[in-house]
């Protein structure tokens, strides 16, 4: 076949590409100097805000809890001496009657599901904590204002005006977080979302099976007497004169309530609040998200985590202290006796769990691309489904503008940029080239002369914070009308003046279809002022159907290309080449 002449538009290009200034590696391991070698930084003990500015250290709950427990035990012991309480316990010994035909014991499928559930939860909880550590604060509103957080595991936000969200992220011990390194959210997300799909599938199968086999009769309180029974059991436990174990046939009232809450309230709430953190859903359902913002969802998601952790601790303690052999036989060996079978199988399962626990973080550092690939294989189908949800960003008004808008990223330090800045960007030009009919270099005056576009939109940083701001500038459509992209142009590369943390220009590739979205624009104004240094002066991208990391600041070039595979590390953006983000993580 004869060679067809390469795109005629290319030959018209009068300007060189900025590609030569990119770092052309993409990374395959997380070594010491990964992501610019950010030094570890540990946070503080968890704190909750009480009132305006007082912070309560949650570690105090340990002595307080022990104190309360001692008091509760002596109160319960006293109560059991009284004839009234004795009669009450006789009337409500702890068990509600079950309807005839309720299954006895546990089928093998249930035991497998129980094991898979606990196996998946291990990775979900650990990677979830790493996601939290990337923005170690929780808020009830989308404004993410420092000092308005209700929970933090980090010091108060310093007053330094250019403090960034990345500086705020904290390190976790490698055995706690998955992984533990500071700002490893790219990898933590693959773990979290990938394993979530398995956990969810396991949960759906569980729901179907318990309702088709009658096991649900044992998991849902069917009679109001579960309440007095639960109170009775609580008194019996606290008075250290424990009720008889009967888990093989019937859970006691307290157990039943705890299992019910975990299976039918906490688990669905984890899924709902997880989805509630999706910016696409949040912008789609504006009515709901005006109250239940993604920050609200993130907060409740965390409260659900606390429930799960509390449940696990109490559950494991009671399993091991109330006839351990028999309990382990119930859930690991489908038998109701005192043999060592359950213990043996449980020990095997535990060893597997510990091995996976210990190996997960080192494996992630050695094979981050494998984690990414497997994570994407698992969550990809759901993600693609979500792409059909037409996100509807941009429904905000002046009064919604956030009082504080976090900064993020690495600031430009190059001489060329500093010289432009010193001269108020008089000599600044934006280069727009590549597969276009009319490549141009536009000064700020020329950009400002183009049709002005304004929007008030919400920004979603992958780290977890959000904020609303008003942006003024030129819409990408206006710019495309000037340069006229060639039909072969499928991707648009945005080049920054600033370097990324490992060197090489910060850049990002975005699909051309998103460029004609009415809210995709280049902003030179923010909140009715000239865009300042911290937020990307003199020009930055706003693409409201993407996450924050795609909105390149301190823009110097826009290049239309057929594909991004020969741009930089070839993966579609600085964070994709270096930090294992996906190139299509649209909101
Ligand atoms: N050049 C450059 N642009 C960048 C970044 C960066 O590191 N370098 N960080 C991105 C990230 S992660 C976010 S969340 C937004 C933050 O924009 P803001 O500082 O105006 O809030 O900028 C994006 N643009
Ligand atoms: Mo971000």
Coordinates of C-alpha atoms and ligand atoms in Angstrom, one line a residue:
X1 CA 0.0 0.0 0.0
X2 CA 1.3 3.4 -0.9
X3 CA 1.8 5.9 1.9
X4 CA -1.0 8.4 2.2
X5 CA 0.3 11.9 2.9
X6 CA 0.0 12.6 6.6
X7 CA -2.6 15.1 7.8
X8 CA -2.3 18.3 5.8
X9 CA -3.2 20.3 8.9
X10 CA 0.1 19.3 10.5
X11 CA 2.2 20.8 7.7
X12 CA 0.5 24.1 8.3
X13 CA 1.6 24.2 11.9
X14 CA 3.9 27.1 12.3
X15 CA 4.7 26.3 16.0
X16 CA 6.7 23.5 17.5
X17 CA 4.9 21.2 20.0
X18 CA 5.7 21.4 23.7
X19 CA 6.0 17.6 23.7
X20 CA 9.8 17.9 23.9
X21 CA 9.5 19.5 27.4
X22 CA 7.6 16.5 28.8
X23 CA 9.0 13.7 30.8
X24 CA 8.7 10.7 28.5
X25 CA 8.8 8.0 31.1
X26 CA 5.9 6.3 32.7
X27 CA 6.5 4.7 36.0
X28 CA 6.2 1.0 36.8
X29 CA 7.1 1.0 40.5
X30 CA 6.7 3.1 43.6
X31 CA 10.3 3.7 44.7
X32 CA 11.8 6.0 47.3
X33 CA 11.6 9.0 45.0
X34 CA 8.2 8.3 43.5
X35 CA 6.0 11.4 43.0
X36 CA 8.9 13.8 43.6
X37 CA 9.8 11.9 46.8
X38 CA 7.4 13.7 49.1
X39 CA 8.7 13.2 52.6
X40 CA 6.4 11.2 54.9
X41 CA 4.2 13.3 57.1
X42 CA 2.1 11.7 59.8
X43 CA -1.1 13.2 61.0
X44 CA -2.5 13.6 64.5
X45 CA -4.8 11.5 66.6
X46 CA -8.4 11.7 65.3
X47 CA -10.2 14.8 66.6
X48 CA -13.8 16.0 66.5
X49 CA -14.8 19.6 66.6
X50 CA -17.1 20.6 69.5
X51 CA -18.6 24.1 69.2
X52 CA -16.9 26.7 67.1
X53 CA -13.2 25.9 67.5
X54 CA -12.7 23.3 70.3
X55 CA -11.3 20.0 69.3
X56 CA -11.9 16.8 71.2
X57 CA -9.1 14.1 70.9
X58 CA -10.9 10.8 70.3
X59 CA -8.1 8.9 72.2
X60 CA -9.9 10.2 75.3
X61 CA -12.6 7.8 74.4
X62 CA -10.4 4.9 75.5
X63 CA -10.1 5.9 79.2
X64 CA -13.7 7.3 79.2
X65 CA -14.9 4.0 77.6
X66 CA -13.1 1.9 80.2
X67 CA -14.5 4.1 83.0
X68 CA -18.0 3.9 81.6
X69 CA -17.7 0.1 81.2
X70 CA -16.7 -0.3 84.8
X71 CA -19.6 1.8 86.0
X72 CA -22.0 -0.1 83.7
X73 CA -20.7 -3.4 85.0
X74 CA -21.3 -2.4 88.6
X75 CA -24.7 -1.0 87.8
X76 CA -25.7 -4.2 85.9
X77 CA -24.4 -6.3 88.8
X78 CA -26.5 -4.3 91.2
X79 CA -29.6 -4.5 88.9
X80 CA -29.4 -8.3 88.8
X81 CA -29.7 -8.5 92.5
X82 CA -33.2 -6.8 92.3
X83 CA -36.2 -9.0 92.1
X84 CA -37.8 -6.8 89.4
X85 CA -34.8 -7.3 87.0
X86 CA -34.7 -11.0 87.8
X87 CA -38.3 -11.3 86.8
X88 CA -37.7 -9.2 83.7
X89 CA -34.8 -11.5 82.6
X90 CA -36.9 -14.6 83.3
X91 CA -39.7 -13.1 81.1
X92 CA -37.2 -12.0 78.4
X93 CA -34.2 -14.3 78.6
X94 CA -32.9 -13.0 75.3
X95 CA -34.4 -15.0 72.5
X96 CA -37.4 -14.2 70.4
X97 CA -39.3 -17.1 69.1
X98 CA -38.7 -18.0 65.5
X99 CA -41.4 -18.9 63.1
X100 CA -41.8 -22.6 62.4
X101 CA -39.6 -23.8 59.5
X102 CA -36.8 -21.4 60.3
X103 CA -33.6 -23.1 59.1
X104 CA -31.3 -24.5 61.8
X105 CA -27.5 -24.1 61.5
X106 CA -25.6 -22.6 58.6
X107 CA -25.2 -23.8 55.0
X108 CA -21.8 -24.0 53.4
X109 CA -22.6 -21.2 51.0
X110 CA -23.2 -18.9 53.9
X111 CA -19.8 -19.8 55.4
X112 CA -18.0 -19.1 52.2
X113 CA -19.8 -15.8 51.9
X114 CA -18.9 -14.9 55.4
X115 CA -15.2 -15.6 54.7
X116 CA -15.2 -13.7 51.4
X117 CA -16.9 -10.8 53.0
X118 CA -14.3 -10.5 55.7
X119 CA -11.5 -11.0 53.2
X120 CA -12.8 -8.2 50.9
X121 CA -13.5 -5.9 53.9
X122 CA -9.9 -6.1 54.9
X123 CA -8.8 -4.4 51.6
X124 CA -11.8 -2.1 51.4
X125 CA -11.2 -0.7 54.9
X126 CA -7.5 -0.3 54.5
X127 CA -7.6 1.4 51.1
X128 CA -10.6 3.5 52.3
X129 CA -8.4 4.9 55.1
X130 CA -5.7 5.7 52.5
X131 CA -8.3 7.7 50.5
X132 CA -9.3 9.5 53.7
X133 CA -5.6 10.3 54.4
X134 CA -5.3 12.1 51.1
X135 CA -7.6 14.8 52.4
X136 CA -7.7 14.0 56.1
X137 CA -10.7 16.1 57.1
X138 CA -14.4 15.7 56.9
X139 CA -17.1 18.3 56.3
X140 CA -20.9 18.4 56.1
X141 CA -21.1 20.9 53.3
X142 CA -19.4 21.1 49.9
X143 CA -17.4 24.1 50.8
X144 CA -14.5 22.3 52.5
X145 CA -13.7 25.4 54.5
X146 CA -10.7 25.1 56.9
X147 CA -11.9 25.2 60.5
X148 CA -15.4 24.1 59.4
X149 CA -14.3 20.5 59.3
X150 CA -16.0 18.4 61.9
X151 CA -13.4 15.7 62.0
X152 CA -9.7 15.7 61.2
X153 CA -6.6 13.5 61.5
X154 CA -4.3 16.4 60.6
X155 CA -3.3 19.6 62.2
X156 CA -5.4 22.7 61.6
X157 CA -4.9 24.2 58.1
X158 CA -1.9 26.6 58.3
X159 CA -2.6 30.2 57.3
X160 CA 0.1 30.2 54.6
X161 CA -2.0 31.4 51.6
X162 CA -0.5 28.9 49.1
X163 CA -0.8 25.8 51.2
X164 CA -2.0 23.0 49.0
X165 CA -4.3 20.0 49.5
X166 CA -1.3 17.7 48.5
X167 CA 0.8 19.2 51.4
X168 CA -2.2 18.4 53.7
X169 CA -2.2 14.7 52.8
X170 CA -0.7 12.3 55.4
X171 CA 1.3 9.1 55.5
X172 CA -0.1 5.9 57.1
X173 CA 1.9 2.9 58.3
X174 CA 2.2 0.5 55.4
X175 CA 0.3 -2.2 57.4
X176 CA -2.6 0.1 58.0
X177 CA -3.2 2.0 54.7
X178 CA -3.3 0.3 51.4
X179 CA -0.9 1.6 50.4
X180 CA 0.5 3.7 53.2
X181 CA 2.5 6.3 51.2
X182 CA 1.5 9.8 51.2
X183 CA -0.7 10.8 48.3
X184 CA -1.0 7.3 46.9
X185 CA -4.8 7.8 46.3
X186 CA -4.4 6.7 42.6
X187 CA -3.5 3.2 43.8
X188 CA -5.8 3.2 46.8
X189 CA -8.8 4.0 44.5
X190 CA -8.0 1.0 42.3
X191 CA -8.0 -1.2 45.4
X192 CA -11.0 0.3 47.0
X193 CA -13.3 0.5 43.9
X194 CA -12.0 -2.8 42.5
X195 CA -12.6 -4.9 45.6
X196 CA -15.9 -3.0 46.2
X197 CA -17.3 -4.6 43.1
X198 CA -16.4 -8.1 44.4
X199 CA -17.8 -7.2 47.9
X200 CA -21.0 -5.9 46.3
X201 CA -21.4 -9.0 44.1
X202 CA -20.9 -11.2 47.2
X203 CA -23.5 -9.1 49.0
X204 CA -26.0 -9.4 46.3
X205 CA -25.6 -13.1 46.2
X206 CA -26.0 -13.2 50.0
X207 CA -29.2 -11.2 49.8
X208 CA -30.7 -13.5 47.2
X209 CA -29.7 -16.6 49.0
X210 CA -30.9 -15.6 52.5
X211 CA -34.3 -14.7 51.1
X212 CA -34.7 -17.8 49.0
X213 CA -33.5 -20.2 51.8
X214 CA -35.3 -18.7 54.7
X215 CA -32.1 -17.7 56.4
X216 CA -33.4 -14.2 56.5
X217 CA -35.9 -15.3 59.2
X218 CA -32.9 -15.4 61.5
X219 CA -31.5 -12.0 60.5
X220 CA -34.5 -9.7 60.7
X221 CA -36.2 -9.0 64.0
X222 CA -39.8 -10.2 63.5
X223 CA -41.3 -9.4 66.9
X224 CA -41.2 -6.3 69.1
X225 CA -39.9 -8.3 72.0
X226 CA -36.5 -8.1 70.4
X227 CA -36.1 -4.8 72.3
X228 CA -36.7 -6.1 75.9
X229 CA -34.7 -9.2 74.9
X230 CA -31.8 -7.1 73.8
X231 CA -31.9 -5.0 77.0
X232 CA -32.0 -8.2 79.0
X233 CA -29.0 -9.6 77.1
X234 CA -27.1 -6.4 77.6
X235 CA -27.7 -6.6 81.4
X236 CA -26.6 -10.2 81.4
X237 CA -23.4 -9.5 79.5
X238 CA -22.6 -6.4 81.6
X239 CA -23.2 -8.3 84.9
X240 CA -20.6 -10.8 83.6
X241 CA -23.2 -13.6 84.0
X242 CA -23.6 -14.3 80.3
X243 CA -26.6 -15.7 78.5
X244 CA -26.5 -19.2 77.1
X245 CA -25.1 -19.5 73.6
X246 CA -27.7 -20.5 71.0
X247 CA -26.3 -19.1 67.7
X248 CA -26.7 -22.3 65.9
X249 CA -30.5 -21.9 66.0
X250 CA -31.3 -18.5 67.2
X251 CA -29.5 -15.2 67.8
X252 CA -30.1 -13.4 71.0
X253 CA -31.8 -10.0 70.8
X254 CA -28.6 -7.9 70.9
X255 CA -26.9 -10.1 68.4
X256 CA -29.8 -10.0 66.1
X257 CA -30.0 -6.2 66.2
X258 CA -26.3 -5.9 65.6
X259 CA -26.4 -8.2 62.6
X260 CA -29.5 -6.6 61.3
X261 CA -28.0 -3.1 61.4
X262 CA -24.8 -4.4 59.8
X263 CA -26.4 -6.3 57.0
X264 CA -29.5 -4.2 56.2
X265 CA -28.5 -0.7 57.2
X266 CA -24.7 -0.2 57.3
X267 CA -23.9 -2.2 54.2
X268 CA -26.5 -0.5 52.0
X269 CA -25.6 2.8 53.5
X270 CA -21.9 2.2 52.6
X271 CA -23.0 1.6 49.0
X272 CA -25.3 4.6 48.8
X273 CA -22.9 7.0 50.4
X274 CA -20.1 5.6 48.2
X275 CA -22.2 6.4 45.1
X276 CA -23.0 9.7 46.7
X277 CA -19.4 10.7 46.5
X278 CA -19.5 10.4 42.7
X279 CA -19.5 13.9 41.2
X280 CA -21.4 12.7 38.2
X281 CA -24.3 11.6 40.4
X282 CA -24.0 14.6 42.6
X283 CA -24.3 17.0 39.6
X284 CA -27.1 14.9 38.1
X285 CA -29.3 14.9 41.2
X286 CA -29.0 18.6 42.1
X287 CA -32.0 18.6 44.4
X288 CA -30.6 15.8 46.6
X289 CA -27.0 17.0 46.5
X290 CA -27.8 20.5 47.5
X291 CA -28.3 19.1 51.0
X292 CA -26.5 15.8 50.8
X293 CA -23.4 17.1 49.1
X294 CA -20.5 14.8 48.3
X295 CA -18.9 16.0 51.6
X296 CA -21.9 14.9 53.5
X297 CA -21.7 11.5 51.7
X298 CA -18.0 11.3 52.5
X299 CA -18.7 12.0 56.2
X300 CA -21.5 9.4 56.5
X301 CA -19.4 6.9 54.6
X302 CA -16.8 7.4 57.3
X303 CA -19.4 7.0 60.1
X304 CA -20.4 3.7 58.5
X305 CA -16.7 2.6 58.5
X306 CA -16.6 3.4 62.2
X307 CA -19.7 1.1 62.7
X308 CA -18.0 -1.7 60.8
X309 CA -14.8 -1.4 62.8
X310 CA -16.7 -1.4 66.1
X311 CA -18.8 -4.3 64.9
X312 CA -15.8 -6.3 63.9
X313 CA -14.1 -5.7 67.3
X314 CA -17.1 -6.6 69.4
X315 CA -18.1 -9.5 67.1
X316 CA -14.7 -11.1 67.2
X317 CA -14.3 -10.6 70.9
X318 CA -17.7 -12.2 71.7
X319 CA -17.1 -15.1 69.2
X320 CA -13.8 -15.9 71.0
X321 CA -15.1 -15.5 74.5
X322 CA -18.5 -17.2 74.3
X323 CA -17.6 -20.8 73.4
X324 CA -15.0 -20.2 70.8
X325 CA -14.7 -23.8 69.5
X326 CA -18.4 -24.2 69.0
X327 CA -18.7 -20.7 67.4
X328 CA -15.9 -21.4 65.0
X329 CA -17.5 -24.7 64.1
X330 CA -20.7 -22.9 63.3
X331 CA -19.2 -20.4 60.8
X332 CA -16.2 -22.4 59.5
X333 CA -17.1 -26.1 59.6
X334 CA -21.0 -26.3 59.3
X335 CA -21.2 -28.3 62.6
X336 CA -22.5 -27.7 66.0
X337 CA -20.1 -29.5 68.4
X338 CA -17.0 -29.0 70.4
X339 CA -14.5 -30.5 67.9
X340 CA -11.5 -28.7 66.6
X341 CA -12.5 -28.7 63.0
X342 CA -13.8 -25.1 62.9
X343 CA -10.7 -23.9 64.8
X344 CA -8.4 -25.6 62.2
X345 CA -10.2 -24.2 59.2
X346 CA -10.4 -20.8 60.8
X347 CA -6.7 -20.9 61.5
X348 CA -6.0 -21.6 57.8
X349 CA -8.3 -18.8 56.8
X350 CA -6.6 -16.5 59.3
X351 CA -3.1 -17.3 57.9
X352 CA -4.3 -16.6 54.4
X353 CA -5.7 -13.3 55.6
X354 CA -2.6 -12.3 57.4
X355 CA -0.4 -13.3 54.4
X356 CA -2.6 -11.1 52.1
X357 CA -2.6 -8.3 54.7
X358 CA 1.2 -8.3 54.9
X359 CA 1.8 -8.6 51.2
X360 CA -0.8 -6.1 49.8
X361 CA 1.2 -2.9 50.3
X362 CA 4.7 -4.2 49.2
X363 CA 3.0 -5.8 46.2
X364 CA 1.3 -2.5 45.3
X365 CA 4.7 -0.7 45.4
X366 CA 6.3 -3.3 43.2
X367 CA 3.5 -3.9 40.7
X368 CA 1.4 -0.7 40.7
X369 CA 0.4 -1.2 37.1
X370 CA -0.9 -4.7 37.9
X371 CA -3.0 -3.2 40.7
X372 CA -4.2 -0.6 38.2
X373 CA -5.0 -3.1 35.5
X374 CA -6.9 -5.5 37.8
X375 CA -8.7 -2.6 39.5
X376 CA -9.8 -1.2 36.1
X377 CA -10.9 -4.6 34.9
X378 CA -13.1 -4.9 38.0
X379 CA -14.6 -1.4 38.2
X380 CA -14.3 -0.5 34.5
X381 CA -17.6 -1.9 33.4
X382 CA -19.5 0.0 36.1
X383 CA -17.5 3.1 35.3
X384 CA -18.4 2.9 31.6
X385 CA -22.0 2.4 32.6
X386 CA -21.8 5.6 34.7
X387 CA -20.4 7.5 31.7
X388 CA -23.9 7.2 30.3
X389 CA -25.2 9.2 33.2
X390 CA -25.2 12.6 31.7
X391 CA -23.5 14.7 34.4
X392 CA -25.2 18.1 34.7
X393 CA -22.5 20.4 36.1
X394 CA -23.0 24.1 36.5
X395 CA -26.2 24.7 38.4
X396 CA -24.9 27.2 40.9
X397 CA -25.5 30.8 41.8
X398 CA -23.4 33.7 43.3
X399 CA -24.5 32.8 46.8
X400 CA -23.2 29.3 46.4
X401 CA -19.6 30.5 45.9
X402 CA -17.3 28.9 48.5
X403 CA -15.6 31.2 50.9
X404 CA -12.4 29.1 50.6
X405 CA -11.1 27.3 47.6
X406 CA -8.2 24.9 48.2
X407 CA -5.1 25.2 46.2
X408 CA -3.5 22.2 44.7
X409 CA -0.5 21.1 42.6
X410 CA 3.0 22.1 42.1
X411 CA 3.6 25.8 41.5
X412 CA 5.6 27.0 38.4
X413 CA 9.2 28.0 39.2
X414 CA 10.7 28.3 35.8
X415 CA 12.5 31.5 34.8
X416 CA 10.3 31.9 31.7
X417 CA 7.1 31.9 33.8
X418 CA 8.6 34.1 36.5
X419 CA 9.6 36.7 33.9
X420 CA 6.2 36.7 32.4
X421 CA 4.6 37.1 35.8
X422 CA 7.0 39.9 36.8
X423 CA 5.7 41.8 33.8
X424 CA 2.1 41.2 34.5
X425 CA 1.9 38.7 31.7
X426 CA 2.2 41.4 29.0
X427 CA 4.3 39.1 26.9
X428 CA 2.3 35.9 27.7
X429 CA 0.9 33.9 24.8
X430 CA -1.2 30.8 24.6
X431 CA -0.1 28.5 21.8
X432 CA -2.9 26.6 20.1
X433 CA -1.7 24.2 17.5
X434 CA -1.5 20.6 16.3
X435 CA -4.2 19.2 14.0
X436 CA -5.8 22.5 13.3
X437 CA -6.3 24.7 10.3
X438 CA -5.2 27.9 11.9
X439 CA -2.6 27.5 14.6
X440 CA -2.3 30.6 16.7
X441 CA -0.5 32.3 19.6
X442 CA -2.8 34.5 21.5
X443 CA -1.9 37.2 24.0
X444 CA -4.1 37.9 27.0
X445 CA -5.5 41.0 25.3
X446 CA -6.4 38.9 22.3
X447 CA -8.0 36.2 24.5
X448 CA -10.0 38.9 26.4
X449 CA -11.2 40.3 23.1
X450 CA -12.9 37.0 22.3
X451 CA -16.4 36.4 23.4
X452 CA -16.6 36.4 27.2
X453 CA -18.0 33.4 29.0
X454 CA -18.9 33.0 32.7
X455 CA -19.9 30.0 34.8
X456 CA -20.4 29.1 38.4
X457 CA -19.4 25.5 38.9
X458 CA -18.3 23.0 41.5
X459 CA -14.8 21.7 41.5
X460 CA -14.1 18.1 42.6
X461 CA -10.6 17.1 43.6
X462 CA -9.9 13.4 43.5
X463 CA -8.3 13.8 47.0
X464 CA -11.8 14.6 48.4
X465 CA -12.3 18.3 48.8
X466 CA -14.7 20.4 46.7
X467 CA -15.7 24.0 46.2
X468 CA -17.8 26.3 44.1
X469 CA -16.3 29.3 42.2
X470 CA -17.2 31.6 39.4
X471 CA -15.0 31.5 36.4
X472 CA -14.7 34.0 33.5
X473 CA -12.9 33.5 30.3
X474 CA -13.2 32.0 26.8
X475 CA -15.2 28.9 26.1
X476 CA -13.3 26.2 24.3
X477 CA -15.9 26.3 21.5
X478 CA -15.0 29.9 20.8
X479 CA -11.3 29.0 20.6
X480 CA -12.1 26.0 18.4
X481 CA -14.0 28.3 16.1
X482 CA -10.8 30.3 15.7
X483 CA -8.3 27.5 15.1
X484 CA -10.7 24.9 13.4
X485 CA -9.5 21.5 14.5
X486 CA -9.0 19.0 11.7
X487 CA -11.4 16.0 11.6
X488 CA -8.5 13.7 12.7
X489 CA -8.1 15.5 15.9
X490 CA -9.5 13.3 18.7
X491 CA -7.6 14.4 21.8
X492 CA -6.6 17.8 23.1
X493 CA -3.4 18.2 25.1
X494 CA -3.1 21.0 27.7
X495 CA 0.4 22.0 28.6
X496 CA 1.4 23.9 31.7
X497 CA 4.2 26.3 32.5
X498 CA 4.6 24.4 35.7
X499 CA 6.5 21.1 36.1
X500 CA 5.1 18.0 37.7
X501 CA 6.6 16.6 40.9
X502 CA 9.0 14.3 39.0
X503 CA 10.1 17.0 36.5
X504 CA 8.7 17.5 32.9
X505 CA 5.8 19.8 32.2
X506 CA 2.5 19.0 33.9
X507 CA 0.0 18.1 31.1
X508 CA -3.2 16.4 30.5
X509 CA -5.0 14.8 27.5
X510 CA -8.8 15.1 27.1
X511 CA -11.3 13.8 24.5
X512 CA -12.3 16.3 21.9
X513 CA -16.0 15.7 22.5
X514 CA -15.7 17.3 25.9
X515 CA -14.3 20.5 24.3
X516 CA -17.6 21.5 22.9
X517 CA -19.4 21.1 26.2
X518 CA -20.8 24.5 27.1
X519 CA -18.9 24.5 30.4
X520 CA -15.4 23.7 29.0
X521 CA -13.5 26.9 29.0
X522 CA -10.2 28.6 29.6
X523 CA -10.5 30.9 32.6
X524 CA -8.6 34.2 33.1
X525 CA -10.9 35.4 35.9
X526 CA -12.0 33.8 39.1
X527 CA -14.8 35.1 41.3
X528 CA -14.9 38.4 39.4
X529 CA -11.2 39.1 39.8
X530 CA -8.2 38.4 37.6
X531 CA -7.1 34.8 38.1
X532 CA -4.4 34.8 40.7
X533 CA -1.1 32.9 40.8
X534 CA -2.3 30.1 43.1
X535 CA -5.2 29.2 41.0
X536 CA -3.3 29.2 37.7
X537 CA -2.6 32.8 36.4
X538 CA -2.9 33.9 33.8
X539 CA -5.0 31.1 32.3
X540 CA -6.3 27.7 33.3
X541 CA -8.6 25.0 32.0
X542 CA -12.1 24.4 33.4
X543 CA -13.6 21.1 32.2
X544 CA -16.5 20.5 34.5
X545 CA -17.1 16.9 33.5
X546 CA -13.7 15.9 34.7
X547 CA -12.0 15.7 38.1
X548 CA -9.8 18.6 39.4
X549 CA -6.5 17.1 38.4
X550 CA -7.4 17.4 34.7
X551 CA -7.8 21.2 35.0
X552 CA -4.3 22.2 34.0
X553 CA -3.3 25.6 35.5
X554 CA -0.7 28.1 34.3
X555 CA -1.5 27.0 30.8
X556 CA 0.9 27.7 28.0
X557 CA -0.3 25.4 25.2
X558 CA -3.2 23.6 23.7
X559 CA -2.4 21.0 21.1
X560 CA -4.9 19.0 19.0
X561 CA -3.7 15.4 18.3
X562 CA -5.0 12.1 17.0
X563 CA -3.8 10.2 20.0
X564 CA -1.8 10.7 23.2
X565 CA 0.3 7.6 23.0
X566 CA 3.4 9.5 21.9
X567 CA 2.8 12.4 24.2
X568 CA 4.8 12.3 27.5
X569 CA 4.8 8.9 29.0
X570 CA 2.0 8.0 26.6
X571 CA -0.8 7.4 29.2
X572 CA -2.8 10.6 28.7
X573 CA -1.6 12.9 31.5
X574 CA 1.0 13.6 34.1
X575 CA -0.9 11.8 36.8
X576 CA -1.5 8.8 34.6
X577 CA 2.2 8.5 33.7
X578 CA 3.4 9.0 37.2
X579 CA 0.7 8.3 39.8
X580 CA -1.4 5.5 38.2
X581 CA -4.5 7.5 37.7
X582 CA -6.9 6.4 35.0
X583 CA -7.0 8.6 31.9
X584 CA -10.8 8.4 31.8
X585 CA -11.8 9.2 35.3
X586 CA -14.6 11.6 34.2
X587 CA -16.9 12.6 37.0
Ligands
LIG1 N1 0.0 22.8 36.2 C1 -0.7 22.1 37.1 N2 -2.1 22.2 37.1 C2 -2.8 21.6 38.0 C3 -2.2 20.8 39.0 C4 -0.8 20.7 39.1 O1 -0.2 20.1 39.9 N3 -0.1 21.4 38.1 N4 -3.0 20.2 40.0 C5 -4.4 19.9 39.6 C6 -5.2 19.5 40.7 S1 -4.9 18.0 41.4 C7 -6.3 20.2 41.1 S2 -7.4 19.6 42.3 C8 -6.6 21.6 40.6 C9 -6.6 22.6 41.7 O2 -6.9 23.8 41.3 P1 -6.9 25.0 42.4 O3 -5.5 25.1 42.9 O4 -7.3 26.2 41.6 O5 -7.9 24.7 43.4 O6 -5.6 22.0 39.7 C10 -5.1 21.0 38.8 N5 -4.2 21.6 37.9
LIG2 MO1 -6.8 17.4 42.7

